[in-house]
PDB file of C-alpha atoms in Angstrom:
ATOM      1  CA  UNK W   7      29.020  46.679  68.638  1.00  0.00           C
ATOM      2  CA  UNK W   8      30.786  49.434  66.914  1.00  0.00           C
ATOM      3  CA  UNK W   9      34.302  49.285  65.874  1.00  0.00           C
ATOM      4  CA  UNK W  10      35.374  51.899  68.325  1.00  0.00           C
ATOM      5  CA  UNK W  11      33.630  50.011  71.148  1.00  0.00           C
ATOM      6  CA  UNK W  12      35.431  47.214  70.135  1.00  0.00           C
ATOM      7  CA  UNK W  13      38.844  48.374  70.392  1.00  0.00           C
ATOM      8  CA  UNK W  14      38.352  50.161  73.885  1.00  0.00           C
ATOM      9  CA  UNK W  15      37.219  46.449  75.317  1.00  0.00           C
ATOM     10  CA  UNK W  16      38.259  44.443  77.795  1.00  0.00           C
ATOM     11  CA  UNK W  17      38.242  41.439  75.214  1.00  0.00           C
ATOM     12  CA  UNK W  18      40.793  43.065  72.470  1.00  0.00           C
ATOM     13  CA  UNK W  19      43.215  44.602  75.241  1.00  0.00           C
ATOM     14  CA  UNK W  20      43.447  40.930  76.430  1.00  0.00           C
ATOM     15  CA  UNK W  21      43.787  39.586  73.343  1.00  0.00           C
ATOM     16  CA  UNK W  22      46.565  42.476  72.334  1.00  0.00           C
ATOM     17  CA  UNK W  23      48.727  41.539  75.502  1.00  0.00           C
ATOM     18  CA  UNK W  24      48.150  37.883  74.890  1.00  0.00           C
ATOM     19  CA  UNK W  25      49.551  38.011  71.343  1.00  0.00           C
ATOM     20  CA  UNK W  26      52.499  40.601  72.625  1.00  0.00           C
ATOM     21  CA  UNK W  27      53.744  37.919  75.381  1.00  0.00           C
ATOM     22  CA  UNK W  28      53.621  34.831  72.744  1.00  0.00           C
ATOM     23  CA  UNK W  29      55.389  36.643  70.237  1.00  0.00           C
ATOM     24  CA  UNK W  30      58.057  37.625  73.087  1.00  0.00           C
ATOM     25  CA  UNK W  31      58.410  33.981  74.448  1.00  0.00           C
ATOM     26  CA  UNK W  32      58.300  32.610  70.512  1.00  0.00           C
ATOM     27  CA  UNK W  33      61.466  35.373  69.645  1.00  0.00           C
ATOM     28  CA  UNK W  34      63.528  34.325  72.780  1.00  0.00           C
ATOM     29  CA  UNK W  35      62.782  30.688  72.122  1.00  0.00           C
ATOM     30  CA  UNK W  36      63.764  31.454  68.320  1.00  0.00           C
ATOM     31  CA  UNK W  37      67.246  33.142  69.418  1.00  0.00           C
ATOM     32  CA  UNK W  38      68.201  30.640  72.212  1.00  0.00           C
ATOM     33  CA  UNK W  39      67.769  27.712  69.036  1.00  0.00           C
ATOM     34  CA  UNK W  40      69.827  29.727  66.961  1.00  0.00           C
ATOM     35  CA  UNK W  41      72.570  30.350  69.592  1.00  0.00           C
ATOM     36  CA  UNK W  42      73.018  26.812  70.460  1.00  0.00           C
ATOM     37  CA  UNK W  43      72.508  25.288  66.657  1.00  0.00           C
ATOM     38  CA  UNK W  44      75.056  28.336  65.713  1.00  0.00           C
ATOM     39  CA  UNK W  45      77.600  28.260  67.937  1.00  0.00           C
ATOM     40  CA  UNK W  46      77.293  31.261  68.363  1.00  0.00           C
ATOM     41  CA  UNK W  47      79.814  32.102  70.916  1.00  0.00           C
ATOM     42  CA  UNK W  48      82.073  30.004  69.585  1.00  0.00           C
ATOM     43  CA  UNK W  49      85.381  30.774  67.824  1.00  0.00           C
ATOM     44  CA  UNK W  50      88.132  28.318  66.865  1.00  0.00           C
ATOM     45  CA  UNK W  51      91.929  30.171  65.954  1.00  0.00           C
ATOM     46  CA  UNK W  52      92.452  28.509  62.727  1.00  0.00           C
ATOM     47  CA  UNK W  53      96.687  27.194  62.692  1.00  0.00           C
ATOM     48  CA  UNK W  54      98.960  28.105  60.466  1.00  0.00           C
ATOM     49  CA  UNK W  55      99.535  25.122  57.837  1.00  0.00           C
ATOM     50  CA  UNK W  56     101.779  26.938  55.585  1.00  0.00           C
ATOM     51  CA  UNK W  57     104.880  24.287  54.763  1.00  0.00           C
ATOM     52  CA  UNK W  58     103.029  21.242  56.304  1.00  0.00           C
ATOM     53  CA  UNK W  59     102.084  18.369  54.605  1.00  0.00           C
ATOM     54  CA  UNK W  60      98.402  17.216  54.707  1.00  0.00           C
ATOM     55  CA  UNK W  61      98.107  14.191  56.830  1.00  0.00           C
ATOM     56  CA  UNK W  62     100.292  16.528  59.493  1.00  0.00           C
ATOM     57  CA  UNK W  63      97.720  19.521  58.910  1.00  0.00           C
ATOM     58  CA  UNK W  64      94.973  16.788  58.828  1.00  0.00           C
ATOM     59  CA  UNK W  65      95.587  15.752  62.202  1.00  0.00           C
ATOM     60  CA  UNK W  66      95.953  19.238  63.987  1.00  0.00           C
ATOM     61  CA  UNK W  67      92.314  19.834  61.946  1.00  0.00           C
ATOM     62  CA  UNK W  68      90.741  17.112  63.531  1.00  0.00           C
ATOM     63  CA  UNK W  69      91.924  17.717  66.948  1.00  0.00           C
ATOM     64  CA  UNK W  70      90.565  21.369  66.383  1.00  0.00           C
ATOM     65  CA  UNK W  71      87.248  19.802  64.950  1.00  0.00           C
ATOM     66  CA  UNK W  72      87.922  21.501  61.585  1.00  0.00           C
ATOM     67  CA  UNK W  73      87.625  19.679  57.778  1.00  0.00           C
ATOM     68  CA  UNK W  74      90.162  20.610  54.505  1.00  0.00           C
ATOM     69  CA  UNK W  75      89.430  20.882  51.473  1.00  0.00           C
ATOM     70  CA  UNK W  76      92.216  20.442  48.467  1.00  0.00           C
ATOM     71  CA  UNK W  77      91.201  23.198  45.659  1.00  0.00           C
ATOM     72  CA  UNK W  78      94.598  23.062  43.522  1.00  0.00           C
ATOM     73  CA  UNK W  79      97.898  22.369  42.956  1.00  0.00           C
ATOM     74  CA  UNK W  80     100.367  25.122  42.574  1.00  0.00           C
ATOM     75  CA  UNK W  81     103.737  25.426  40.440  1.00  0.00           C
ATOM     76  CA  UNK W  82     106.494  24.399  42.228  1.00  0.00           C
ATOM     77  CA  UNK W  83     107.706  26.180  44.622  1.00  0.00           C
ATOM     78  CA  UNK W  84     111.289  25.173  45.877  1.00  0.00           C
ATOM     79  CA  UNK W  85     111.129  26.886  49.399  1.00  0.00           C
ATOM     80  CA  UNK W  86     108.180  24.430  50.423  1.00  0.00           C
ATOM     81  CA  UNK W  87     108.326  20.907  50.299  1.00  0.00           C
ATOM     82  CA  UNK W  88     107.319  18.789  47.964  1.00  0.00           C
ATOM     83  CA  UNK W  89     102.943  18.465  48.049  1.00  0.00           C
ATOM     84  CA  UNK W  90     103.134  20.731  51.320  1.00  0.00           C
ATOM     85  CA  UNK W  91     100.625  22.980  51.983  1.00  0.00           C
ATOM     86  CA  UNK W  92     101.279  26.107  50.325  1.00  0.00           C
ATOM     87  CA  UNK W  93      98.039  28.273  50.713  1.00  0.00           C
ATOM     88  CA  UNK W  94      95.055  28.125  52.739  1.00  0.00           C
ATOM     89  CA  UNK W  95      91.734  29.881  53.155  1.00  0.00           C
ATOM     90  CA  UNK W  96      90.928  31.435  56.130  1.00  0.00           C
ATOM     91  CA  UNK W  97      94.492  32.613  56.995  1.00  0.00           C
ATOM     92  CA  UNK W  98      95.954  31.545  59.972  1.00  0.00           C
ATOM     93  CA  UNK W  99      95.014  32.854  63.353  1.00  0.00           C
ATOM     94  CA  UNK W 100      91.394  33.946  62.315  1.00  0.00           C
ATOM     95  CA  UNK W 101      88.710  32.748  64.266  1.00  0.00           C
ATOM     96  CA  UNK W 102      86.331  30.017  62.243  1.00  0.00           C
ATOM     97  CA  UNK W 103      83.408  27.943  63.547  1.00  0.00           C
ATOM     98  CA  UNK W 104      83.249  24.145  64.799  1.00  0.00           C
ATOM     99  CA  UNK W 105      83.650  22.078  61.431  1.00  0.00           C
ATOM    100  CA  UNK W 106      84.330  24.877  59.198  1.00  0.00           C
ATOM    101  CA  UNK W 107      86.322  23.709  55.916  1.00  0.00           C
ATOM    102  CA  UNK W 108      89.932  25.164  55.640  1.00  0.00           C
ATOM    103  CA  UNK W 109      90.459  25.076  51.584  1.00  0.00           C
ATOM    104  CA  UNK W 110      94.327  24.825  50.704  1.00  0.00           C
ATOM    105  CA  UNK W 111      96.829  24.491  47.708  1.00  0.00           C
ATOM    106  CA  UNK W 112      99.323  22.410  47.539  1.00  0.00           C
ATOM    107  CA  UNK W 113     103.070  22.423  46.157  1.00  0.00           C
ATOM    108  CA  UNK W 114     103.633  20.361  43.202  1.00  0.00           C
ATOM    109  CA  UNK W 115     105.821  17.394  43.569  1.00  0.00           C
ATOM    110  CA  UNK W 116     108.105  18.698  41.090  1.00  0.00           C
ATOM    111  CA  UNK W 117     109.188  21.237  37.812  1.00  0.00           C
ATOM    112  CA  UNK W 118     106.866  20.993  35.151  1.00  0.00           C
ATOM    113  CA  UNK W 119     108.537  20.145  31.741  1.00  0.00           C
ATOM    114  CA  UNK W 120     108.596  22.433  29.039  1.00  0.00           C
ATOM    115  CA  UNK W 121     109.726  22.866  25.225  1.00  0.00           C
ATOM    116  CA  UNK W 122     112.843  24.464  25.022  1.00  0.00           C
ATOM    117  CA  UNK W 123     112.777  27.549  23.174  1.00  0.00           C
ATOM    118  CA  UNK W 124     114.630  27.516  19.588  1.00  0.00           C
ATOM    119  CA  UNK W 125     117.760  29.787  20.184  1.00  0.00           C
ATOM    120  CA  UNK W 126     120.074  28.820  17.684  1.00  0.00           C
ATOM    121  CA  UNK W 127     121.315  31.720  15.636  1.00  0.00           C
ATOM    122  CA  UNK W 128     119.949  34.410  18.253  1.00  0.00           C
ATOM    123  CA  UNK W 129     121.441  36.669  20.348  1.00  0.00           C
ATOM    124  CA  UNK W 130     122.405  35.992  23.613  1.00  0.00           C
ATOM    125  CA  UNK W 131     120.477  38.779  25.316  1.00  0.00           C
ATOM    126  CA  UNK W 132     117.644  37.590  23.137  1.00  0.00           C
ATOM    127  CA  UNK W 133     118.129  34.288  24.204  1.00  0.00           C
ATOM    128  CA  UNK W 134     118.430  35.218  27.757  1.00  0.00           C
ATOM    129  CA  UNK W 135     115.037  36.921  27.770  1.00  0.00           C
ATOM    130  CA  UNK W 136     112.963  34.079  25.763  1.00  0.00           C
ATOM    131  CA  UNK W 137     114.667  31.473  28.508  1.00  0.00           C
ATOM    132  CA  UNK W 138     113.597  33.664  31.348  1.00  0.00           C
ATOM    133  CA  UNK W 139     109.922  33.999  29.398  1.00  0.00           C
ATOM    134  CA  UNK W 140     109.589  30.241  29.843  1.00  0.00           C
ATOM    135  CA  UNK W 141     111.304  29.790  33.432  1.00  0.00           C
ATOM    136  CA  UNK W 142     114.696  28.675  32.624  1.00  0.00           C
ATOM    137  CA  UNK W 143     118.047  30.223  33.363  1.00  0.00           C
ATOM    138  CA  UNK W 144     121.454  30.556  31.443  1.00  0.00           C
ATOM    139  CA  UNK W 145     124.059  28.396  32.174  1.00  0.00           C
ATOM    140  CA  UNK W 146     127.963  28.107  31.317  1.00  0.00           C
ATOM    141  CA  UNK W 147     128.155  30.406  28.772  1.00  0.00           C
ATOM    142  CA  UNK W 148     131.400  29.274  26.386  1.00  0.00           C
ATOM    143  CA  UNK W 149     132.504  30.690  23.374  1.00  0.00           C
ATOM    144  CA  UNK W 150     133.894  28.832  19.717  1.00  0.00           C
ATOM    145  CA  UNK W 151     135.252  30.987  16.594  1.00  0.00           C
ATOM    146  CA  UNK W 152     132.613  31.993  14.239  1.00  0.00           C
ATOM    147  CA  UNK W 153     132.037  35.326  12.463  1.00  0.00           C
ATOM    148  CA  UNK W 154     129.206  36.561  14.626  1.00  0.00           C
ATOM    149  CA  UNK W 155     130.182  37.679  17.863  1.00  0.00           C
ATOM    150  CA  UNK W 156     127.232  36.518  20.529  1.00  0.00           C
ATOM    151  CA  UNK W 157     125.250  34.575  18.872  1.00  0.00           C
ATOM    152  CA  UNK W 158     124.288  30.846  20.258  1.00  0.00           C
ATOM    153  CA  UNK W 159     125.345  28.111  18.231  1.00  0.00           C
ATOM    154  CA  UNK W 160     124.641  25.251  20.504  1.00  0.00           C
ATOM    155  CA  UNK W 161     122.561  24.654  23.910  1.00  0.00           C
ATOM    156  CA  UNK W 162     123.683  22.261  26.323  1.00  0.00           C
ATOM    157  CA  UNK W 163     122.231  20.294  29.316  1.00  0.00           C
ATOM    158  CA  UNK W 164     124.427  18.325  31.479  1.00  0.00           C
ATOM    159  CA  UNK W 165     127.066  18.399  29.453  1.00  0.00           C
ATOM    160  CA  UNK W 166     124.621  16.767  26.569  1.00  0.00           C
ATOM    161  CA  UNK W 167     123.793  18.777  22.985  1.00  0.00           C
ATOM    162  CA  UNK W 168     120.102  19.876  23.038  1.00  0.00           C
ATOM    163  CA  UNK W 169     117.314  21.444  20.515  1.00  0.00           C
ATOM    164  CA  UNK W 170     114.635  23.309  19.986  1.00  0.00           C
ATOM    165  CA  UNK W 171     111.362  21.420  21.130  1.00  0.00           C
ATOM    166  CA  UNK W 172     113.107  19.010  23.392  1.00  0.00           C
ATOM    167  CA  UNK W 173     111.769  18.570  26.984  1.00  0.00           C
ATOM    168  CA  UNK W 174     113.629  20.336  30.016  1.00  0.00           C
ATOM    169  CA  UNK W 175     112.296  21.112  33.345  1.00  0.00           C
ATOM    170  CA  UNK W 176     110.981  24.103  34.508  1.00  0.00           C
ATOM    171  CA  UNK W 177     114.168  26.431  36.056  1.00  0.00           C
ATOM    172  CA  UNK W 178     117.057  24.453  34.784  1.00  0.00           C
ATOM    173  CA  UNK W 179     120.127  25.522  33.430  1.00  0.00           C
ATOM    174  CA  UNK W 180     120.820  25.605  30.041  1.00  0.00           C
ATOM    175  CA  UNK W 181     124.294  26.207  28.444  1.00  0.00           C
ATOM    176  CA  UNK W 182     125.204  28.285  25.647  1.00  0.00           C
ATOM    177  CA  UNK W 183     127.618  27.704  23.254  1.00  0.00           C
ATOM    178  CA  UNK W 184     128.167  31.444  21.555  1.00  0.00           C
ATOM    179  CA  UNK W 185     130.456  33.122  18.520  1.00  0.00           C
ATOM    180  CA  UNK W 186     133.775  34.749  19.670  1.00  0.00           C
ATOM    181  CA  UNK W 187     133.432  36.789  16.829  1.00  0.00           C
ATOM    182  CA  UNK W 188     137.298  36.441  15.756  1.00  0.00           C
ATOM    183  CA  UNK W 189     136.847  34.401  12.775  1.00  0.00           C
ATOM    184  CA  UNK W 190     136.464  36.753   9.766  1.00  0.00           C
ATOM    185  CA  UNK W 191     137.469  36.752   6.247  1.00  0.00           C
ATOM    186  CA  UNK W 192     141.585  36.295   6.277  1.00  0.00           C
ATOM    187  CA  UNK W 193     143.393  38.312   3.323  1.00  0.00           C
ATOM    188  CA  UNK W 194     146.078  36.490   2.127  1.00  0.00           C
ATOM    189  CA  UNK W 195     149.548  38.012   0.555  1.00  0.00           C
ATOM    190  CA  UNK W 196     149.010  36.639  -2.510  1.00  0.00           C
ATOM    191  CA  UNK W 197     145.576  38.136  -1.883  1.00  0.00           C
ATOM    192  CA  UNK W 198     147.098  41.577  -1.412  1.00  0.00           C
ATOM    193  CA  UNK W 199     149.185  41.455  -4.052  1.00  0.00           C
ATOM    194  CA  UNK W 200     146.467  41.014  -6.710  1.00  0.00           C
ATOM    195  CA  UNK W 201     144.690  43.965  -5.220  1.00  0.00           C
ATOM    196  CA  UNK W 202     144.207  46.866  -7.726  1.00  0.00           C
TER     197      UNK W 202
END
């Protein structure tokens, strides 16, 4: 039988439609698996958990049949509260799958400490920009005589005498204790007197 004989038969045009209705049952038996094993039609508003702490947010998860995920720990934040949730991926209000995983950040408990920053002897806008660099603030700023006007001579905590390298938390307060600048060298009369 020749080749073109072959293709014009009966035979091959039932095989052809054979072959074209099992791969049509095979795709819509593939696609209703995937649907169900998908959810495909499914969509679950993630909440907002921004502020909340995690066995709160843990709880409204479950309920939703959704999972978390802690990534990090952020710096402290002092408009959440302490270990609250302050991130979370996906944002609130988008639409998510049954047991997707919301991943979330959390406040730290607390300041970090740092090293205080060695200011004696500097300026006080110099010292106001190297407290800022490391997150703390100026204080009370009080003045004592000395010959240069501005210029810190002591840093204070609390009321107690502090130094360079000594722990302080993140955002506090420190107090200066600057130069008037009103204490110079005094002539005296006899001074004057000797003057050429």
């Amino acid at each position: 039988m020749s080749l073109k004989n072959f293709l014009t038969s009966k035979a091959f045009l039932k095989q052809i439609i054979i072959a074209l209705i099992v791969t049509v049952i095979v795709v819509f038996a593939v696609m209703k698996w995937l649907n169900s094993t998908t959810n495909h039609d499914q969509k679950i508003q993630v909440p907002d958990l921004t502020k909340k702490l995690v066995n709160k947010a843990e709880a409204e998860l479950e309920a939703l049949t959704l999972t978390y995920v802690i990534v990090d720990t952020v710096d402290y934040k002092p408009d959440y509260p302490a270990y609250a949730i302050v991130q979370q991926d996906p944002l609130p209000k988008a639409f998510v799958k049954e047991n997707r995983k919301i991943y979330i950040k959390l406040n730290a408990g607390g300041y970090d400490d740092i090293n205080l920053p060695d200011l004696i002897q500097k300026t006080k806008r110099a010292s106001e920009s190297m407290l800022k660099s490391v997150g703390l603030e100026i204080g009370e700023v009080t003045y004592k005589p000395y010959l240069a006007k501005d210029v810190v001579l002591e840093m204070r905590q609390n009321g107690k005498k502090v130094k360079a390298g000594d722990k302080v938390k993140k955002a506090s307060k420190i107090d200066l204790v600057l130069g008037d600048g009103k204490t110079g060298y005094n002539i005296s009369d006899d001074d004057r007197d000797n003057m050429p």
